[in-house]
Coordinates of C-alpha atoms in Angstrom, one line a residue:
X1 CA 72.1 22.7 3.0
X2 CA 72.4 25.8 5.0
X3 CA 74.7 28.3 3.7
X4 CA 75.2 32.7 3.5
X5 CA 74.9 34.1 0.7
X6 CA 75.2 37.9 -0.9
X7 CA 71.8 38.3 -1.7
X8 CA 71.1 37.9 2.2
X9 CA 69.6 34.6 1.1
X10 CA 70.4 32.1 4.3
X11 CA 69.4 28.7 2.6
X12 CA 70.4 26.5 -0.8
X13 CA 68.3 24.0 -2.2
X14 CA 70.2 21.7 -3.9
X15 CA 67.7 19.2 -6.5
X16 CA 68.5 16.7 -8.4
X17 CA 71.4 14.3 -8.6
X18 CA 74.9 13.6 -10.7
X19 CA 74.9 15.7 -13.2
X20 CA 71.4 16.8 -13.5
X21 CA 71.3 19.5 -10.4
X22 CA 70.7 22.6 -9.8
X23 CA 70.8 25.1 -6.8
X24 CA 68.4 27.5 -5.6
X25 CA 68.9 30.2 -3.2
X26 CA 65.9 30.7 -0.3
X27 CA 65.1 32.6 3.0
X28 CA 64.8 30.2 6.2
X29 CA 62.4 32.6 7.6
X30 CA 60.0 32.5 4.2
X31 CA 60.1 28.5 4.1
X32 CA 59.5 28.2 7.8
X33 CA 56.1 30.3 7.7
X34 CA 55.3 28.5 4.3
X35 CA 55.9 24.8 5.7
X36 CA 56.4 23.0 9.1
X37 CA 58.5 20.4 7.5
X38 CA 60.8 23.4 7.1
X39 CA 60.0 24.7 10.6
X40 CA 62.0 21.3 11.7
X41 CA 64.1 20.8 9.1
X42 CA 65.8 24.4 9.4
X43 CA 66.4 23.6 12.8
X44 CA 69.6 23.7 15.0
X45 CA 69.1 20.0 15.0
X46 CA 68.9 19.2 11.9
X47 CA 70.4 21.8 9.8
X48 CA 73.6 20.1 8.7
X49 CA 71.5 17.4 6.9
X50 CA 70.9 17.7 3.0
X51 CA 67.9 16.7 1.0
X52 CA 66.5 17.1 -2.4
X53 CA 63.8 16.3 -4.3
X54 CA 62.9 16.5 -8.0
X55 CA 59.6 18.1 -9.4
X56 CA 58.8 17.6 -12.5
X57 CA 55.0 18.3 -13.6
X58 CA 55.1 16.6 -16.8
X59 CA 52.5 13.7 -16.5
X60 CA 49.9 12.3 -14.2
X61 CA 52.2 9.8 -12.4
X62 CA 54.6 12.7 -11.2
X63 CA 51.8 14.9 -10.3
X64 CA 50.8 12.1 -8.1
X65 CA 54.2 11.3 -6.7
X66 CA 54.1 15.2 -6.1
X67 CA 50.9 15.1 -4.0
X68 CA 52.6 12.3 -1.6
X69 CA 55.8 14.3 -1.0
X70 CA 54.0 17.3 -0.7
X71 CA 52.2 15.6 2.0
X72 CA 55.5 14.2 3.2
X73 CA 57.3 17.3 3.1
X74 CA 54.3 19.1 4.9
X75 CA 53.8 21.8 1.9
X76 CA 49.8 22.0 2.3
X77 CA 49.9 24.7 -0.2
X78 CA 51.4 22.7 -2.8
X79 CA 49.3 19.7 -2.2
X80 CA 46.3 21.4 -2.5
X81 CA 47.6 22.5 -5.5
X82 CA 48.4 19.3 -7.1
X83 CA 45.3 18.1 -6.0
X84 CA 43.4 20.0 -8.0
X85 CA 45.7 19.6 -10.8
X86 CA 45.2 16.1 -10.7
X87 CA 41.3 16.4 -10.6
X88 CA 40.7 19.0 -13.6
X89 CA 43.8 17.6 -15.7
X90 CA 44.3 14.1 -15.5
X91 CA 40.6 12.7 -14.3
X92 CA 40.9 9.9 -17.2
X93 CA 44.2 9.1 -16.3
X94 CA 43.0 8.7 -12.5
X95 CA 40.1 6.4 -13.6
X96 CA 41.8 4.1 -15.9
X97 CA 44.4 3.6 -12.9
X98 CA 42.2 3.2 -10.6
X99 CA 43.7 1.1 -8.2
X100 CA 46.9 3.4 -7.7
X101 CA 44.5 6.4 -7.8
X102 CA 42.5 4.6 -4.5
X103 CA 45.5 3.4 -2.8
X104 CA 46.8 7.0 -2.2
X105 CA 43.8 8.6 -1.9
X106 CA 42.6 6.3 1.0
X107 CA 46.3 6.0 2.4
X108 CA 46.7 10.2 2.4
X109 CA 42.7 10.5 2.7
X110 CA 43.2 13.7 4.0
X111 CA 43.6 14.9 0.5
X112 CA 40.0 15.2 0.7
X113 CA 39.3 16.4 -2.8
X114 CA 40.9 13.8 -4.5
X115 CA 39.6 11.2 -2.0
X116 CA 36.2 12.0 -2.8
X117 CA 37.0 12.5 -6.5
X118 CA 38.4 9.0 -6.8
X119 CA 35.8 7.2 -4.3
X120 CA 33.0 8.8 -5.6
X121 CA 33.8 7.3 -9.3
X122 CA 34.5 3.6 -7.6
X123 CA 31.3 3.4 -5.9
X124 CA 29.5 3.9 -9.2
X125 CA 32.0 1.8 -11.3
X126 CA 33.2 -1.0 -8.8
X127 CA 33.3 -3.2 -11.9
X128 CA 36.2 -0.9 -13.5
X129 CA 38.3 -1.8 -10.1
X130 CA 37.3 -5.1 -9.4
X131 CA 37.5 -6.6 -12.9
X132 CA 41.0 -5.0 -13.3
X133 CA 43.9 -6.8 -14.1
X134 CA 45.9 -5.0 -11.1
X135 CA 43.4 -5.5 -8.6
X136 CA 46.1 -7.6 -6.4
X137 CA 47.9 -4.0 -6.0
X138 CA 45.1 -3.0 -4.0
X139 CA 46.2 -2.5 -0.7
X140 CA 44.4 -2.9 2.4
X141 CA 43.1 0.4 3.6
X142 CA 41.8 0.9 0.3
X143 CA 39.8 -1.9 0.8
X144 CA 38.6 -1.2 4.0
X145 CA 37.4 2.1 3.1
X146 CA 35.4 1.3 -0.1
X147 CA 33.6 -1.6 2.6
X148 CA 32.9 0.9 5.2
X149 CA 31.1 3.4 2.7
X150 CA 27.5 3.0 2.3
X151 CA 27.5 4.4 -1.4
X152 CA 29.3 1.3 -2.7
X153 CA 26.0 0.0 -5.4
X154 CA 26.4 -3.6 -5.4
X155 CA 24.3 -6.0 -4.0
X156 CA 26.0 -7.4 -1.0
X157 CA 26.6 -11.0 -2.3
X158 CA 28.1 -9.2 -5.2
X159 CA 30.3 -6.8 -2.5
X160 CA 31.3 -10.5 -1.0
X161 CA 32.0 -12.0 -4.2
X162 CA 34.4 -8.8 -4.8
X163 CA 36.2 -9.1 -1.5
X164 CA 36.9 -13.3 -1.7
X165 CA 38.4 -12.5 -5.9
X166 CA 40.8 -9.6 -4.1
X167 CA 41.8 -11.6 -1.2
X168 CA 42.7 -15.0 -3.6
X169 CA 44.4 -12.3 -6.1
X170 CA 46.8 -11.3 -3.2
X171 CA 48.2 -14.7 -2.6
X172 CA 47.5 -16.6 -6.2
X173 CA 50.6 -15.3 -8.6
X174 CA 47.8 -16.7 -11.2
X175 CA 45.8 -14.8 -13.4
X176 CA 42.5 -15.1 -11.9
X177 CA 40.2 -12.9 -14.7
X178 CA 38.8 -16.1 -14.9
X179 CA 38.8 -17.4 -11.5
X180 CA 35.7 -20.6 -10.8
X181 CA 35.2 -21.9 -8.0
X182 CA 36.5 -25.1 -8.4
X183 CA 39.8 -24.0 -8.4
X184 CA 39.5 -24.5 -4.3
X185 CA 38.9 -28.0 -4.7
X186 CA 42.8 -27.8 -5.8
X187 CA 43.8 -25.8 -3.0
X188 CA 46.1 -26.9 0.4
X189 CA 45.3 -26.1 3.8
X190 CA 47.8 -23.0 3.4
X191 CA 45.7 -21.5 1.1
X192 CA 42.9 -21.8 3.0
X193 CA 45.0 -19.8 5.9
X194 CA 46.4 -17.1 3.2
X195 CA 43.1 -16.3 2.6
X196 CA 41.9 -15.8 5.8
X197 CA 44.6 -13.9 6.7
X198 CA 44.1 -11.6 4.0
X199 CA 40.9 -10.9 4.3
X200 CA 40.3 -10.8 8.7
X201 CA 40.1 -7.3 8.9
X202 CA 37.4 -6.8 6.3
X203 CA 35.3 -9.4 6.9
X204 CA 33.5 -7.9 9.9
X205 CA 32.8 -4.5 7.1
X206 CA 30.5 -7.1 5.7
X207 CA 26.8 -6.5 6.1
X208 CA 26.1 -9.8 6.8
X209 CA 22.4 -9.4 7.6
X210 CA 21.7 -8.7 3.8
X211 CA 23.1 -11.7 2.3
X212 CA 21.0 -14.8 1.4
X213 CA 21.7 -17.3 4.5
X214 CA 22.4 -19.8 2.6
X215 CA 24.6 -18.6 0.5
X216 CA 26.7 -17.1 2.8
X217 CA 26.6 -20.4 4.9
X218 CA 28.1 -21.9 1.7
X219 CA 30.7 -19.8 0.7
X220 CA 32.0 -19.9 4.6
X221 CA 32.5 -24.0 4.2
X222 CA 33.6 -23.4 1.1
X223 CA 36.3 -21.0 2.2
X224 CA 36.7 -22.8 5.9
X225 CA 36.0 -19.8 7.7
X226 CA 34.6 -18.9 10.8
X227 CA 31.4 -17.7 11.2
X228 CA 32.4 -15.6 14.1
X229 CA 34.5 -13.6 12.1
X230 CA 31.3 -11.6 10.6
X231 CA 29.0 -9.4 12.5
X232 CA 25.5 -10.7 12.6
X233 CA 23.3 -8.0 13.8
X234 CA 20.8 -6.5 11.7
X235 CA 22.7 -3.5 10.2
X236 CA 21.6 -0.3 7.7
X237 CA 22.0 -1.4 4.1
X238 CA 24.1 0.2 1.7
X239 CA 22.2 3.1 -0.1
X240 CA 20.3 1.5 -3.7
X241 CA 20.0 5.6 -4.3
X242 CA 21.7 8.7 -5.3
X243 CA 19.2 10.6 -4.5
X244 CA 17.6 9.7 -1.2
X245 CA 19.5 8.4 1.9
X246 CA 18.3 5.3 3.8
X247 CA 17.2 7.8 6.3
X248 CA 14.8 9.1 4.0
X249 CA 14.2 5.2 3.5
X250 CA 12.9 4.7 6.8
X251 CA 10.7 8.1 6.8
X252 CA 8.9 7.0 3.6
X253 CA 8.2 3.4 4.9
X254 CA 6.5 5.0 7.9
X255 CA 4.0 7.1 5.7
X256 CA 3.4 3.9 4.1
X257 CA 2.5 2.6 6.7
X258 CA 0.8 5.1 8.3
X259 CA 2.9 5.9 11.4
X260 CA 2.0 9.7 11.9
X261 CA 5.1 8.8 15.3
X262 CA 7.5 6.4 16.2
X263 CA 9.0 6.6 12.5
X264 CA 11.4 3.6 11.7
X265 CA 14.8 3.9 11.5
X266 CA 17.4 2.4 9.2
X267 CA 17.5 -0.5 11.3
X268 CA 14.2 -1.4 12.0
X269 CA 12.4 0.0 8.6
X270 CA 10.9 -3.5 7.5
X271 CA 10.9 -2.5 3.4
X272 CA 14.0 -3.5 1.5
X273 CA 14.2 -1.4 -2.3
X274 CA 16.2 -1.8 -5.0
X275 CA 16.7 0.4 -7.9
X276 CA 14.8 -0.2 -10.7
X277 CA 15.2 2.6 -13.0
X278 CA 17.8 5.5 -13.2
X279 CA 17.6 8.6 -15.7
X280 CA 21.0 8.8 -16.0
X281 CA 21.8 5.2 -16.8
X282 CA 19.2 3.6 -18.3
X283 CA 17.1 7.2 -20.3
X284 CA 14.8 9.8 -19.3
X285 CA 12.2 8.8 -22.0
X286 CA 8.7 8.1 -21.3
X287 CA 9.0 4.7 -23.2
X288 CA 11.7 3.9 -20.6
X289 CA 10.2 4.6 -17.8
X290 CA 7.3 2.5 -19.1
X291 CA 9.3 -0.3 -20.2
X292 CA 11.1 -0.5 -17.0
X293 CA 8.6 0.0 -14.4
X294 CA 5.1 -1.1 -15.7
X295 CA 3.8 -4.5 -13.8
X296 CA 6.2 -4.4 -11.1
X297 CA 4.3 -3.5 -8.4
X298 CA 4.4 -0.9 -5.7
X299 CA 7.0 1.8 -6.5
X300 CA 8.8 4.9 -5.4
X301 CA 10.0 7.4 -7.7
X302 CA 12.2 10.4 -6.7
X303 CA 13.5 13.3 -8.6
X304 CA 15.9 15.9 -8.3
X305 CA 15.2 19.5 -10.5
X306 CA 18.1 21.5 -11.3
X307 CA 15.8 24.1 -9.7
X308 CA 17.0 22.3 -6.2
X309 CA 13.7 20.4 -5.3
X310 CA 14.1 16.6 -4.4
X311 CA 10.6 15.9 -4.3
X312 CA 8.7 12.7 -5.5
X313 CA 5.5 10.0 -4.9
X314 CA 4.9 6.3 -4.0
X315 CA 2.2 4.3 -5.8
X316 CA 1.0 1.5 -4.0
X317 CA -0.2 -0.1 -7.6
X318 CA 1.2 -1.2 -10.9
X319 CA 1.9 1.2 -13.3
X320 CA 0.5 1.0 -16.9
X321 CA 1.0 2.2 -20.1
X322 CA -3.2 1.6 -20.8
X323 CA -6.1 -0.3 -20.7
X324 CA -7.8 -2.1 -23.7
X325 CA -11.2 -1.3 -24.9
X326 CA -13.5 -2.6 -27.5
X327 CA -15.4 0.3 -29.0
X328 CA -18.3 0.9 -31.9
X329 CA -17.5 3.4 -34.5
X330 CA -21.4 4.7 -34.6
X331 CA -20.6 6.9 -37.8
X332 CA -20.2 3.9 -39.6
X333 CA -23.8 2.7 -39.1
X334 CA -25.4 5.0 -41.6
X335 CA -23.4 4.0 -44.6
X336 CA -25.0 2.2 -47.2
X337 CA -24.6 -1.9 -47.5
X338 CA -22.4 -1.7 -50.6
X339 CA -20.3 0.1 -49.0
X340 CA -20.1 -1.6 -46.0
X341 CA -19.3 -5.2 -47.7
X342 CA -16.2 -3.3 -49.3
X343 CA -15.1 -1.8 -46.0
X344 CA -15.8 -5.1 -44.4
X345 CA -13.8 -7.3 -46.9
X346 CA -11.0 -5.0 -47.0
X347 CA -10.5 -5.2 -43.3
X348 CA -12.1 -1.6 -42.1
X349 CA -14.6 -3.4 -39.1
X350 CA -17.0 -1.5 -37.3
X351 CA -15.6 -2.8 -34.1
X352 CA -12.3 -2.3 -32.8
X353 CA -9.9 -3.0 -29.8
X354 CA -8.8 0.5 -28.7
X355 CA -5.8 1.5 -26.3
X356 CA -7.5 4.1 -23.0
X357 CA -5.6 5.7 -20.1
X358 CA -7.0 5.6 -17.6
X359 CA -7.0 6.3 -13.5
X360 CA -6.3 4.0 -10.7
X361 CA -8.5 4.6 -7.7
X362 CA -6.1 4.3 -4.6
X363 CA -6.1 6.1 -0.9
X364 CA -3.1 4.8 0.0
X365 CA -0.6 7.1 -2.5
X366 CA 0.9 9.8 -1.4
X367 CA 4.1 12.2 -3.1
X368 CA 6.4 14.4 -0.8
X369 CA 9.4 16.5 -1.1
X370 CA 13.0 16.2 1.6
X371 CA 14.1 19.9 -0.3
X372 CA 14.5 20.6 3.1
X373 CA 16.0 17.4 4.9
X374 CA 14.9 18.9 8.7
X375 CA 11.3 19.2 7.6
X376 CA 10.0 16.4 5.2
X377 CA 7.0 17.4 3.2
X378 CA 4.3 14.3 3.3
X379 CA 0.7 14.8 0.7
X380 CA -1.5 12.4 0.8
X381 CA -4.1 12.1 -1.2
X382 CA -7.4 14.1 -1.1
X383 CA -10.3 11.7 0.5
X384 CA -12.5 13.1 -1.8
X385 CA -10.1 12.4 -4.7
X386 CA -9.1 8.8 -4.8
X387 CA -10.4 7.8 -7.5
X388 CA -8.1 9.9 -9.9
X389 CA -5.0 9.3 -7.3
X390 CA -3.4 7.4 -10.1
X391 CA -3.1 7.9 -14.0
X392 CA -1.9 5.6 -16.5
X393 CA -1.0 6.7 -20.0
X394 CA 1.4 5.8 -22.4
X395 CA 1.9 8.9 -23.7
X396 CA 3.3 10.0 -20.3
X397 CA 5.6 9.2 -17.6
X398 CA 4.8 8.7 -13.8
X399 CA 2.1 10.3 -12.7
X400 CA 0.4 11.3 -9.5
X401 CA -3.1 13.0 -9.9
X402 CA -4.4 14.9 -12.4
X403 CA -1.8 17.3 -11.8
X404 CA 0.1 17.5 -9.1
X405 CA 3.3 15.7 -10.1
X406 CA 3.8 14.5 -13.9
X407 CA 6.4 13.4 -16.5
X408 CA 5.1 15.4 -19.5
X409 CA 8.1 14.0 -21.5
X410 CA 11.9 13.3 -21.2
X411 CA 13.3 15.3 -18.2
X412 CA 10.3 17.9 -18.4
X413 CA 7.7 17.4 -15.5
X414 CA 4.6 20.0 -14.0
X415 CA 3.6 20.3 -10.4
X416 CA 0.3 21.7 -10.1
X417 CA -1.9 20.9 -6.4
X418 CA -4.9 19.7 -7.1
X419 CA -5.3 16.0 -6.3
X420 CA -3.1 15.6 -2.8
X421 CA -3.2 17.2 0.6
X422 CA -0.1 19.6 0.3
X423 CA 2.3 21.3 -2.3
X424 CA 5.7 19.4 -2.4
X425 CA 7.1 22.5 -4.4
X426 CA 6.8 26.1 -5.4
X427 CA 7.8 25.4 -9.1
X428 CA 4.9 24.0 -11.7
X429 CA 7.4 23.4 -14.5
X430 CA 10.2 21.5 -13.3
X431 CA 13.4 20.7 -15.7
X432 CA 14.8 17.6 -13.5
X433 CA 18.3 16.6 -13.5
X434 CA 18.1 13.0 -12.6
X435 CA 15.1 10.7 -11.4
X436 CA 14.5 6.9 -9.9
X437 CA 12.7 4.8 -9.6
X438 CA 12.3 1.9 -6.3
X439 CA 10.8 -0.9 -6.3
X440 CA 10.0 -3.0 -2.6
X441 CA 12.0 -6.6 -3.2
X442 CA 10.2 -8.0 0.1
X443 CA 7.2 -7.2 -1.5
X444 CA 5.8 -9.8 -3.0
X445 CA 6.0 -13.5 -1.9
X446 CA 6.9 -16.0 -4.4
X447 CA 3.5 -16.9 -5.0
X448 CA 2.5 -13.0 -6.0
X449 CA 5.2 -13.4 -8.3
X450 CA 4.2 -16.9 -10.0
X451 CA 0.5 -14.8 -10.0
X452 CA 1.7 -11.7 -11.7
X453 CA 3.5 -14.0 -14.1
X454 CA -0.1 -15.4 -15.2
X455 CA -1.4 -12.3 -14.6
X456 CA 0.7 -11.1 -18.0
X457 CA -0.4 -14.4 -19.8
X458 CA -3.9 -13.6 -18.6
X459 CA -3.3 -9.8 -20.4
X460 CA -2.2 -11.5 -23.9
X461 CA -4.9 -13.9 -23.7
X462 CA -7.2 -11.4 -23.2
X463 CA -6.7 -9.1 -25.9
X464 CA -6.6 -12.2 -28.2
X465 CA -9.9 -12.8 -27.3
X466 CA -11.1 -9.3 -27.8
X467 CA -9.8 -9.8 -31.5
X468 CA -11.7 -12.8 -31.7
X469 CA -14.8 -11.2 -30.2
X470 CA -14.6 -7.9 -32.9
X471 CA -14.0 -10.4 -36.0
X472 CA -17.5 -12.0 -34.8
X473 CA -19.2 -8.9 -33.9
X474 CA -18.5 -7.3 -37.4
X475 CA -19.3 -10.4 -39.0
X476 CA -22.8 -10.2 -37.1
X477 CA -22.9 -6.8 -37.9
X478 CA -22.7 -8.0 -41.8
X479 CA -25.6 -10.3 -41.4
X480 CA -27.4 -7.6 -39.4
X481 CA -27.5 -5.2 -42.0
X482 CA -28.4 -7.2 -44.4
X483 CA -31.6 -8.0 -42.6
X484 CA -32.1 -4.5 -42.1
X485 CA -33.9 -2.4 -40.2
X486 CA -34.9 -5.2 -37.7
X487 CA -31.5 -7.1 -37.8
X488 CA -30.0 -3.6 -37.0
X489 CA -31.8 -2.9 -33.9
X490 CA -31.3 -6.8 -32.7
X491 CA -27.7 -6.1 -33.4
X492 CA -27.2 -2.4 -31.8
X493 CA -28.8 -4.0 -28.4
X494 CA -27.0 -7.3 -28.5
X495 CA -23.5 -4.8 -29.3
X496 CA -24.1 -2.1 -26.5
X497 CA -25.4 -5.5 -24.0
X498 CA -21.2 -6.4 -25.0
X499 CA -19.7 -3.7 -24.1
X500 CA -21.4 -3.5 -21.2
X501 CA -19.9 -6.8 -20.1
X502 CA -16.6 -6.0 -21.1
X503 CA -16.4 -2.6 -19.8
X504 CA -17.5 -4.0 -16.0
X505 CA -14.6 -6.6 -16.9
X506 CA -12.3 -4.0 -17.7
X507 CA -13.2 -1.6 -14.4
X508 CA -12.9 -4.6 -12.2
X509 CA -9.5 -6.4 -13.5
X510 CA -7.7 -3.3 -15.1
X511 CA -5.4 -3.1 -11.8
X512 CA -3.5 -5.7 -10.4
X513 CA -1.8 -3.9 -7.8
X514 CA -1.1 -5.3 -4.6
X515 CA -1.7 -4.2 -0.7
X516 CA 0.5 -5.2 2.0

């Protein structure tokens, strides 16, 4: 309401309603410059209208209904204002109403802090919005935007799944928490339709190309959809990092395999990777790591220093934690024969199975840093230092070279050249913030993975039969020694002839990595 007043005050502000109002005095001239709802509002044309709104700041809902008006009202400086209210107050309160929280940041997604604030949380806890018991109240656009994004870490037939239990939730007044799918055989043609309707405009944000065909194929019978609704053409997956982009993807299949020019691109890089390991999810102990990613093959493993590197290595062999080793403990051959009966019965053998690390010999690793994202850094390994290209410890995390880039323990790592072409960083003691690990899913055929499966078997079998060959060689030893001196000699050549063998066993099978 436009009014005169003596303090030279030429508008009132009337908020609130009934009873509960109160008036404020204000300068046209001072709202106009502060607002360009004002700058129309206070005009000739509309300045016999009246309007009011109430503020009140008290909890996270009204600071949200705030930040819509605001944007309503056009009063950027209070919206920015209430956005960042909302993100350093009431982040919990945001989270654990998660669908309200997406459906205004996506609607109003020029409140770009909040947007990001709020996306950023879904992508990597779909599960808290998808699981929810108000997922119906998701609107559209909401939708769409969480299926446009590329951060979004599901698997797509998980991301489909997802989409098909929102669009039945829109239309089912049911509670389906525990939807099956034989609830369709129940349903009518209309159902059928409700669903399609629903979910038409999101179907084509579907990256149809990384489904299983058959699956897909099914659920669209299932469903009696058209197949013409999706978009079949080979299309960039959704990132399986937080680290690296798929970009950065496509650069390190082409080292791989060897393109110096040409590189791939998201679309036509032929490796598919999935996360294996995460620090921040799953630990940043060396037992992790070894627990996680030993004997599974070809791996990439990035990490990200809080000194700003984002460096890290691909191995194109297993990792391992060790190799087994039968060794003689010679000090024990001078003891005398009494003593060596006791030691013997009390289970102190001469022989035993002992845990090495050792180095894979490899020319096909390399490690690299994108620090700087216009100017990639690729190492490969020195030709005249293969052999220790790889090392394998369980006392220690991934590691490339002797040196050059290793998990000493938990988030600690060193970077020292010595093994590889180039140095990926500056820093040789690097404190890392977060680190993954990638393994190749097109990899391996079915049949390499039925042959790594005996491979393990092979391993336990193995090491059983090491036991079995110590019991008999320290029994031998027994009856050597008591035929001493000749039995000794006939027993220290027929004992150094077995460890021959089994060390040339161990140097040939010790790796199981596979090439492409």
């Amino acid at each position: 309401m436009c009014s005169q007043s003596d303090s030279n005050s030429d508008v009132k502000i009337i908020a609130g309603s009934g009873l509960n109002i109160k008036e404020f005095s204000a300068h046209s001239s001072v709202l106009r410059s502060c607002s360009l709802y004002f700058q129309r509002a206070l005009s000739e044309r509309w300045k016999d209208q009246k309007y009011g709104k109430s503020i009140l700041l008290a909890s996270a809902e009204d600071c949200l209904n705030i930040l819509v008006a605001s944007d309503e009202l056009e009063l950027l400086d209070l919206a920015e204002c209430a956005q960042k209210h909302l993100i350093q107050e009431f982040s919990p309160w945001l989270f654990s109403n998660l669908v309200k929280s997406l459906n205004v940041a996506c609607y109003h997604n020029h409140f770009h802090e909040l947007y990001n604030h709020v996306l950023n949380f879904t992508f990597r806890n779909p599960y808290s919005l998808f699981d929810s018991a108000d997922l119906s109240l998701l609107n559209e656009v909401a939708m769409i935007c969480l299926l446009e994004s590329d951060e979004l870490e599901l698997e797509e037939t998980e991301i489909w799944n997802c989409l098909i239990k929102w669009g039945i939730s829109k239309f089912l007044d049911d509670d389906i928490s525990n939807w099956s799918n034989e609830y369709v055989l129940s349903w009518f043609d209309e159902d059928f339709m409700a669903l399609k309707e629903t979910i038409s405009s999101c179907i084509p944000l579907v990256r149809y190309y990384h489904i299983p065909k058959n699956y897909i194929n099914k659920q669209i019978k299932r469903y009696h959809l058209d197949s013409d609704m999706f978009i079949k053409t080979k299309t960039p997956p959704r990132r399986c990092s937080r680290l690296i982009t798929n970009e950065n993807n496509a650069i390190i299949s082409s080292w791989i395999d060897k393109k110096d020019k040409d590189y791939y691109t998201c679309i036509t890089d032929p490796y598919k990777v999935k996360l294996l390991l995460r620090g921040s999810r799953d630990g940043f102990s060396i037992d992790t790591f070894h627990r996680f990613c030993d004997f599974k093959g070809p791996t990439i493993v990035i990490i990200k220093t809080i000194q700003g590197d984002l460096i890290g290595g691909y191995n194109p062999l297993n990792w391992n934690s060790f190799t087994e080793k039968i060794e003689l403990s010679y000090d024990e051959l001078h003891i005398e024969i009494l003593d060596f009966i006791f030691h013997f019965i009390f289970s102190v053998p001469y022989f035993t199975l002992k845990k090495k690390p050792y180095f894979s010999k490899t020319s096909d690793s390399f490690i690299f840093s994108f620090t700087d994202q216009s100017n990639p850094v690729l190492s490969r390994v020195k030709t005249e230092r293969i052999n220790p290209a790889i090392w394998n410890n369980e006392s220690s995390g991934p590691s490339f070279g002797e040196t050059d880039l290793c998990m000493k323990h938990s988030n600690h790592w060193i970077s020292h050249w010595k093994t590889y072409e180039n140095k990926i960083t500056n820093s040789t003691q690097l404190i890392v913030e977060e680190y993954e690990v990638l393994v190749f899913e097109n990899y391996y055929s079915m049949m390499n993975n039925i042959f790594i499966k005996i491979l393990g078997i092979i391993k336990i079998f193995k090491i059983f039969i090491f036991y079995c060959i110590i019991i008999h060689l320290n029994f031998i030893m027994l009856i050597c020694c008591l035929l001493k001196p000749v039995g000794y000699i006939v027993f220290c050549m027929f004992g150094f002839i077995c460890m021959m063998i089994i060390d040339c066993y161990i140097i040939t099978h010790r790796d199981t990595g596979f090439r492409r």
